[in-house]
Amino acid sequence: MAVADSHDTHDDHHDLHDHGEFIAHHFDSAEQQFDSGKLGIWLFLVTEILFFSGLFVAYTLYRTNHPEVFEQAHVFLNKYLGGLNTIVLLFSSLTMALGVRAAQLGRNKNCSIYILITMVCATMFLGVKAVEYSHKWDMGILVRSAFNLTYTHPTPTTEIGKALHISDYLVYLCVVPALLLAGFIVASVISKLINKGTLAKFMIAMAITVSGYFLGVCVGIIFMNATEGETGSTHASVIAEQPLMLLASTQDDHAEGDHDDHDKAAAASNHEGEHSDHEEHFGSHPADGGEASFDAHHPDPSTLSRDVGIFFSIYYCMTGLHAIHIIAGIIALAWLYWRSLLGHWRTDYFGPVDYVGLYWHLVDLIWIYLFPLLYLID
Amino acid sequence: MSDHHDDLPAFCHPVSTKLLFGVFFGLIALTILTVATSALGSALGMPPAFAFPLAMVIATMKAFLVCAFFMHMWWDKSFNVLAFLSSLLFVTLFIGMTMMDTGEYQPTIEAFDVNNLANVEVSE
């Protein structure tokens, strides 16, 4: 991308029809430039796959050694929300491919529209993800070290949370997008006032993009309530009587363990506590009909393996890294949108759209594997 | 499968919208299929051991559709395709080698006496 693009930084003349306007001086032809860029982006995608593969190794290793943890953990993931996000991402891939086609044919206006739809889908994906994450954080489903499943949905303390009956965490996750939305609206008004038409257009598109996030949040909440309606507060209150079960049992062992010594012994007994606790759950679960009393949707925290938190460590790493890639993709797409508004794409110069498109499809590709691996464990 | 425009440069292969929409609906159908098999698989008597490979086969079919048509691999230079596929080879090696090593310390773990922890020296 950088290669393909190095020219336009020192290119000030505005004759778009001058052949080879965007061809950097070290390339013989548009084709050579395009092929070099393409090879570059493919190599980048290779490194991306290898980058993600470390997490896939962690997943494979843990799943083959502890399949029972995955069976206990997957019930906390809503496969319909995951499916919705899959479809949103697949649709964004379609619009991206259509955007590449439009750029290849030199149709800048169509290209900008497709890119805008792609960006809206991307932020919508993040919105749905925010609903999923905040729902889990509310229930105490966190990474291994902080995992403390209680099912108690804490009552919101923020004003917005109270007013809309949404989780505080969701409110926090909406702060940055809300600020961005306000910023882009203000920026579009200012650029309109100072007669920067293209800039105003760009800022409006960015505002639309960010509002896609709130659309995702709304759709996510509706979807979650529809598919998890029974996860209401009635159930939570039943379970609430035995929260911190896991912590409590660890502390019991703890108390028994260390009579004599202080710091070192405490650390050691903590280990012991973990081990015996671990053993207990492991021992009791598969053999003595633990499976039968296992409520598929709201398992009692005390019947769960303590290591369910490790599944969620893996889950947060994989989906979090993927979400970071989505954000990076949105920034790259915003740049493409700007250049579409400037009418840069021509039949012999569409490389950047193609390259970002390839990146975007790779992000989609990774989700295609993450979805069954994380959500569809049965 | 790409449109043929005589005035386009040789490296420019726009894919027909028909094909793109076809691929998209194919992907949606496969997504629905994979959710359905996961939700109904055990009810329909599918052996549990079968569910995971099936989900991976469906995911790979989806990945093929995305790579071949959305990512233009079908028409791309074979060197690019080779570079991409080679990464999969290395991922396989990475996972395979690690998996081969996971049993390495299993005897030590099995010999570990949980009920007699007093005998275990704690290194911290």
XYZ file of C-alpha atoms in Angstrom:
502
model
C 0.000 0.000 0.000
C 2.724 2.373 0.969
C 4.517 1.593 -2.232
C 1.532 2.111 -4.430
C 0.858 5.289 -2.692
C 4.168 6.947 -2.266
C 3.664 9.035 -5.343
C 0.553 10.962 -4.529
C 2.162 12.608 -1.541
C 4.369 14.694 -3.767
C 1.894 14.908 -6.563
C 0.218 18.253 -6.584
C -1.120 18.621 -10.069
C -4.784 17.859 -10.387
C -4.978 16.453 -13.859
C -6.555 13.119 -13.004
C -6.491 11.987 -16.595
C -2.788 12.270 -16.958
C -1.786 8.681 -17.575
C 0.260 7.226 -14.769
C -0.579 9.917 -12.277
C -0.320 7.517 -9.350
C 2.522 5.421 -10.684
C 5.539 5.793 -8.453
C 8.699 6.671 -10.364
C 10.435 3.411 -9.521
C 7.838 1.346 -11.340
C 7.816 0.852 -15.086
C 4.100 0.463 -15.431
C 0.795 0.462 -13.602
C 0.740 -3.301 -13.852
C 4.153 -3.717 -12.256
C 3.148 -1.394 -9.450
C -0.105 -3.265 -8.918
C 1.577 -6.676 -8.881
C 4.226 -5.531 -6.403
C 1.593 -4.124 -4.075
C -0.427 -7.268 -4.359
C 2.500 -9.505 -3.502
C 3.216 -7.213 -0.569
C -0.289 -7.447 0.812
C -0.349 -11.230 0.387
C 2.870 -11.513 2.367
C 1.354 -9.286 5.033
C -1.688 -11.557 5.172
C 0.629 -14.547 5.598
C 2.162 -12.897 8.662
C -1.340 -12.159 9.945
C -2.308 -15.807 9.678
C 0.841 -16.864 11.506
C 0.126 -14.190 14.111
C -3.346 -15.578 14.770
C -2.124 -19.170 14.585
C -0.465 -18.800 18.011
C -3.920 -18.335 19.502
C -5.266 -21.222 17.464
C -2.488 -23.380 18.898
C -3.497 -22.362 22.428
C -7.075 -23.233 21.572
C -6.275 -26.624 20.029
C -3.980 -27.589 22.861
C -6.441 -26.679 25.544
C -9.386 -28.212 23.804
C -7.718 -31.570 23.184
C -6.488 -31.786 26.767
C -9.572 -30.415 28.502
C -12.624 -30.992 26.288
C -14.916 -30.926 29.358
C -14.021 -27.284 30.010
C -15.174 -26.351 26.520
C -18.426 -28.233 26.948
C -19.132 -26.362 30.163
C -18.060 -23.002 28.820
C -19.791 -22.813 25.468
C -23.262 -22.549 27.023
C -22.366 -18.999 28.026
C -21.907 -17.965 24.407
C -25.021 -17.033 22.493
C -24.683 -18.761 19.139
C -27.457 -16.666 17.614
C -25.615 -13.430 18.394
C -22.482 -15.014 16.975
C -24.436 -16.084 13.906
C -25.824 -12.576 13.491
C -22.312 -11.183 13.623
C -21.154 -13.766 11.093
C -23.843 -12.648 8.675
C -23.037 -8.961 9.247
C -19.379 -9.662 8.518
C -20.145 -11.774 5.443
C -22.348 -8.983 4.138
C -19.535 -6.486 4.690
C -17.276 -8.799 2.693
C -19.788 -8.754 -0.134
C -19.971 -4.952 -0.157
C -16.164 -4.806 0.005
C -15.916 -7.087 -3.032
C -18.490 -4.910 -4.809
C -16.432 -1.854 -3.816
C -13.314 -3.403 -5.349
C -15.263 -4.102 -8.518
C -16.512 -0.506 -8.635
C -12.957 0.779 -8.191
C -11.700 -1.543 -10.924
C -14.260 -0.046 -13.276
C -13.353 3.488 -12.168
C -16.784 4.126 -10.642
C -15.697 6.233 -7.703
C -19.164 7.157 -6.483
C -20.345 3.534 -6.322
C -17.096 2.584 -4.683
C -17.571 5.174 -1.947
C -21.107 3.928 -1.260
C -19.973 0.307 -0.971
C -17.101 1.275 1.297
C -19.469 3.234 3.515
C -21.777 0.205 3.833
C -18.742 -1.946 4.663
C -17.709 0.461 7.421
C -21.222 0.563 8.869
C -21.286 -3.250 8.980
C -17.901 -3.236 10.691
C -19.034 -0.890 13.445
C -22.281 -2.821 13.753
C -20.230 -5.961 14.354
C -18.385 -4.143 17.139
C -21.696 -2.956 18.619
C -23.036 -6.509 18.836
C -19.702 -7.598 20.309
C -19.980 -4.853 22.952
C -23.388 -6.221 23.981
C -21.934 -9.726 24.255
C -18.897 -8.614 26.237
C -20.831 -6.424 28.678
C -23.366 -9.189 29.270
C -20.538 -11.563 30.201
C -18.759 -9.031 32.397
C -22.029 -8.477 34.250
C -22.228 -12.172 35.072
C -18.612 -12.269 36.201
C -17.462 -14.214 33.160
C -13.954 -12.870 32.821
C -10.478 -14.162 32.122
C -9.227 -17.000 34.299
C -7.662 -14.880 37.049
C -10.791 -12.767 37.503
C -13.412 -15.390 36.667
C -16.219 -15.321 39.193
C -19.512 -16.477 37.772
C -22.421 -15.214 39.854
C -25.254 -14.576 37.374
C -26.096 -11.499 39.398
C -26.644 -8.689 37.007
C -25.545 -5.698 39.046
C -28.038 -2.859 38.935
C -26.704 -0.056 36.786
C -25.262 2.879 38.679
C -24.664 5.264 35.802
C -27.505 7.637 34.908
C -27.702 6.343 31.334
C -27.584 2.760 32.522
C -30.499 3.400 34.898
C -32.518 5.235 32.291
C -32.093 2.626 29.564
C -31.807 -0.463 31.797
C -28.504 -1.418 30.271
C -25.309 -2.634 31.842
C -22.806 -0.107 33.135
C -20.136 -1.871 31.126
C -22.122 -1.299 27.959
C -22.390 2.384 28.846
C -18.607 2.557 29.256
C -18.088 0.764 25.952
C -20.294 3.369 24.288
C -18.391 6.386 25.587
C -15.697 6.489 22.905
C -18.105 5.902 19.998
C -20.439 8.581 21.420
C -17.576 11.079 21.607
C -16.512 10.166 18.070
C -20.070 10.570 16.814
C -20.378 14.007 18.393
C -16.941 14.958 17.066
C -17.744 13.920 13.507
C -21.072 15.741 13.546
C -19.408 18.923 14.776
C -16.611 18.488 12.221
C -19.097 18.051 9.377
C -20.970 21.211 10.395
C -17.727 23.193 10.632
C -16.460 21.940 7.281
C -19.809 22.812 5.730
C -19.539 26.328 7.156
C -16.057 26.878 5.767
C -17.158 25.483 2.391
C -15.068 22.331 2.405
C -17.701 20.235 0.658
C -15.697 17.020 0.303
C -14.495 17.154 3.873
C -18.058 17.700 5.092
C -19.157 14.667 3.087
C -16.367 12.614 4.607
C -17.249 13.694 8.139
C -20.931 12.884 7.603
C -19.928 9.434 6.346
C -17.795 8.940 9.453
C -20.721 9.966 11.646
C -22.895 7.413 9.819
C -20.158 4.822 10.316
C -19.998 5.433 14.054
C -23.772 5.360 14.372
C -23.560 1.843 12.940
C -22.048 0.934 16.304
C -25.172 2.093 18.123
C -27.301 0.261 15.594
C -25.298 -2.858 16.436
C -25.823 -2.273 20.161
C -29.600 -1.947 19.680
C -29.846 -4.980 17.403
C -27.625 -6.946 19.788
C -29.816 -6.135 22.801
C -33.000 -7.018 20.918
C -31.467 -10.247 19.648
C -30.159 -11.215 23.049
C -33.465 -10.566 24.769
C -35.249 -12.591 22.116
C -32.932 -15.602 22.334
C -32.095 -15.466 26.024
C -35.402 -14.203 27.352
C -35.425 -16.700 30.174
C -32.102 -15.389 31.525
C -34.134 -12.826 33.404
C -33.607 -11.631 36.928
C -35.762 -14.445 38.385
C -33.086 -16.958 37.670
C -30.351 -14.633 38.784
C -31.909 -14.239 42.214
C -32.070 -18.006 42.718
C -28.443 -18.429 41.893
C -27.436 -15.273 43.712
C -27.699 -17.113 47.006
C -24.636 -19.121 46.203
C -22.327 -16.667 44.560
C -18.600 -16.815 45.083
C -18.985 -20.543 45.637
C -15.685 -21.180 43.993
C -13.893 -18.486 45.900
C -15.375 -19.639 49.200
C -14.269 -23.214 48.743
C -10.788 -22.087 47.808
C -10.586 -20.047 50.965
C -11.705 -22.965 53.116
C -8.856 -25.050 51.858
C -6.699 -22.081 52.407
C -7.650 -21.807 56.065
C -7.007 -25.472 56.696
C -3.767 -25.430 54.875
C -1.690 -22.753 56.523
C -1.339 -22.960 60.276
C 2.282 -22.162 60.846
C 3.976 -19.924 58.329
C 3.146 -16.660 56.630
C 3.843 -15.412 53.158
C 5.468 -18.448 51.665
C 3.034 -20.863 53.202
C 0.130 -18.741 52.095
C 1.325 -18.868 48.532
C 1.887 -22.594 48.757
C -1.491 -23.346 50.272
C -3.108 -21.212 47.652
C -1.642 -23.647 45.189
C -2.842 -26.582 47.217
C -6.271 -25.079 47.438
C -6.432 -24.699 43.714
C -5.313 -28.221 43.128
C -7.645 -29.988 45.502
C -10.523 -27.802 44.429
C -9.760 -28.542 40.855
C -9.581 -32.227 41.578
C -12.888 -32.159 43.406
C -14.774 -30.657 40.513
C -13.074 -32.858 38.030
C -13.742 -35.948 40.061
C -17.377 -35.247 40.748
C -18.426 -33.996 37.402
C -18.295 -36.718 34.775
C -18.920 -39.782 36.929
C -21.797 -39.244 39.314
C -24.541 -37.972 37.058
C -23.323 -34.401 37.296
C -24.206 -34.282 33.634
C -27.833 -35.075 34.346
C -28.363 -32.210 36.765
C -26.463 -29.871 34.463
C -28.857 -27.126 33.419
C -27.853 -26.510 29.865
C -28.274 -22.748 29.997
C -27.588 -21.795 33.578
C -25.215 -24.301 35.092
C -24.713 -23.923 38.807
C -21.336 -22.214 39.317
C -20.307 -24.855 41.856
C -20.632 -27.640 39.270
C -18.272 -25.902 36.867
C -14.624 -26.621 36.542
C -12.547 -23.725 37.795
C -10.759 -23.791 34.504
C -13.810 -22.588 32.593
C -12.113 -19.220 33.024
C -9.267 -20.409 30.810
C -11.721 -20.916 27.973
C -12.744 -17.310 28.424
C -9.123 -16.158 28.527
C -8.744 -17.774 25.111
C -12.108 -16.395 23.994
C -11.249 -12.824 24.969
C -7.809 -13.015 23.364
C -9.101 -14.393 20.096
C -12.182 -12.199 19.719
C -10.361 -9.181 21.156
C -7.504 -9.481 18.686
C -10.060 -9.935 15.937
C -11.907 -6.805 17.089
C -8.645 -4.835 16.993
C -8.257 -5.968 13.388
C -11.780 -4.763 12.656
C -10.929 -1.329 14.070
C -7.743 -1.190 11.991
C -9.824 -2.201 8.977
C -12.295 0.640 9.593
C -9.435 3.157 9.656
C -8.062 1.777 6.365
C -11.555 1.851 4.864
C -12.027 5.466 5.948
C -8.875 6.334 4.025
C -10.258 4.535 0.953
C -13.532 6.412 1.344
C -11.690 9.717 1.354
C -9.791 8.799 -1.784
C -13.005 7.644 -3.479
C -14.491 11.059 -2.778
C -11.432 12.578 -4.467
C -12.083 10.296 -7.443
C -8.708 8.599 -7.396
C -9.702 5.163 -8.676
C -9.294 4.317 -12.325
C -9.226 1.125 -14.339
C -5.421 1.121 -14.146
C -5.204 2.337 -10.569
C -7.333 0.640 -7.926
C -4.602 -1.150 -5.965
C -5.308 0.326 -2.508
C -8.958 -0.741 -2.659
C -7.932 -4.218 -3.714
C -5.309 -4.513 -0.964
C -7.516 -3.248 1.851
C -10.225 -5.501 0.453
C -7.918 -8.517 0.783
C -7.164 -7.537 4.379
C -10.864 -7.148 5.088
C -11.656 -10.560 3.652
C -8.918 -12.088 5.795
C -10.515 -10.606 8.914
C -13.760 -12.184 7.732
C -11.937 -15.461 7.081
C -10.621 -15.589 10.633
C -14.114 -14.992 11.976
C -15.389 -17.842 9.783
C -13.169 -20.157 11.841
C -13.634 -18.433 15.197
C -17.403 -18.734 15.010
C -17.686 -22.547 14.972
C -14.637 -22.972 17.215
C -15.979 -20.750 19.984
C -19.736 -20.628 19.613
C -20.712 -23.967 18.142
C -19.212 -26.435 20.596
C -21.745 -29.137 21.271
C -16.147 -15.811 -14.855
C -15.000 -12.217 -14.757
C -16.518 -9.608 -16.940
C -14.717 -9.037 -20.172
C -14.060 -5.442 -20.885
C -11.797 -4.866 -23.830
C -10.757 -1.449 -22.643
C -9.513 -2.664 -19.258
C -5.823 -3.265 -18.549
C -4.723 -6.878 -18.363
C -4.372 -6.914 -14.571
C -7.886 -5.623 -13.973
C -10.425 -8.434 -13.508
C -13.711 -7.151 -12.187
C -15.806 -10.065 -10.930
C -19.398 -10.080 -12.118
C -21.944 -8.923 -9.542
C -23.936 -12.072 -10.203
C -21.052 -14.220 -9.041
C -20.400 -12.040 -5.978
C -24.026 -12.243 -4.867
C -24.029 -15.981 -5.574
C -20.995 -16.449 -3.357
C -22.591 -14.309 -0.637
C -25.786 -16.353 -0.590
C -23.715 -19.525 -0.616
C -21.873 -18.259 2.469
C -25.131 -17.402 4.231
C -26.543 -20.839 3.430
C -23.425 -22.512 4.851
C -23.618 -20.339 7.987
C -27.222 -21.376 8.554
C -26.258 -24.995 7.875
C -23.468 -24.945 10.435
C -25.678 -23.358 13.125
C -28.458 -25.835 12.304
C -26.205 -28.895 12.490
C -24.806 -27.650 15.778
C -28.266 -27.030 17.240
C -30.008 -30.099 15.821
C -27.117 -32.484 15.301
C -27.472 -34.433 18.515
C -31.274 -34.416 18.248
C -31.035 -36.000 14.810
C -28.775 -38.708 16.116
C -25.501 -37.393 14.730
C -22.597 -38.835 16.717
C -20.914 -36.099 18.792
C -17.489 -36.998 17.406
C -18.842 -36.056 13.995
C -19.945 -32.530 14.916
C -16.531 -30.890 15.159
C -15.105 -32.194 11.856
C -18.368 -31.269 10.141
C -18.219 -27.708 11.482
C -14.601 -27.442 10.299
C -15.452 -28.809 6.840
C -18.234 -26.232 6.498
C -15.900 -23.464 7.702
C -13.295 -24.550 5.168
C -15.879 -24.502 2.385
C -16.764 -20.948 3.410
C -13.085 -20.024 3.544
C -12.637 -21.441 0.036
C -15.511 -19.341 -1.306
C -14.135 -16.171 0.301
C -10.560 -16.815 -0.866
C -11.372 -17.920 -4.380
C -13.938 -15.307 -5.343
C -13.998 -12.400 -2.881
C -10.216 -12.385 -2.689
C -9.861 -13.038 -6.431
C -7.533 -15.953 -5.842
C -9.175 -17.829 -8.677
C -7.704 -15.342 -11.134
C -4.662 -14.327 -9.124
C -1.006 -15.069 -9.905
C -0.136 -18.564 -8.775
C 2.816 -17.246 -6.792
C 0.476 -15.231 -4.559
C -1.715 -18.283 -4.075
C 1.368 -20.339 -3.247
C 2.535 -17.772 -0.667
C -0.859 -17.796 0.979
C -1.211 -21.572 1.010
C 2.328 -21.959 2.363
C 1.212 -20.069 5.472
C -1.354 -22.805 6.044
C 1.433 -25.356 5.809
C 3.322 -23.541 8.545
C 0.221 -23.269 10.704
C -0.226 -27.030 10.362
C 3.389 -27.562 11.357
C 3.016 -25.196 14.296
C -0.090 -26.927 15.633
C 1.159 -30.413 14.767
C 4.550 -30.036 16.429
C 3.009 -28.543 19.559
C 0.446 -31.316 19.765
C 3.168 -33.936 19.482
C 4.873 -32.390 22.468
C 1.884 -32.043 24.799
C 2.263 -35.509 26.299
C 5.896 -34.860 27.159
C 5.383 -34.143 30.861
C 2.315 -36.321 31.329
C 4.195 -39.021 33.331
C 5.407 -36.355 35.770
C 1.885 -34.979 36.121
C 0.452 -38.453 36.694
C 3.113 -39.263 39.267
C 2.198 -36.114 41.174
C 0.594 -37.171 44.439
C -2.272 -34.791 45.143
C -3.139 -36.339 48.492
C 0.317 -36.058 49.836
C 1.285 -32.504 49.074
C 3.421 -32.162 52.197
C 6.108 -34.071 50.346
C 6.133 -31.655 47.477
C 8.687 -28.931 47.636
C 7.370 -25.556 46.642
C 9.922 -23.624 44.704
C 8.501 -20.134 45.298
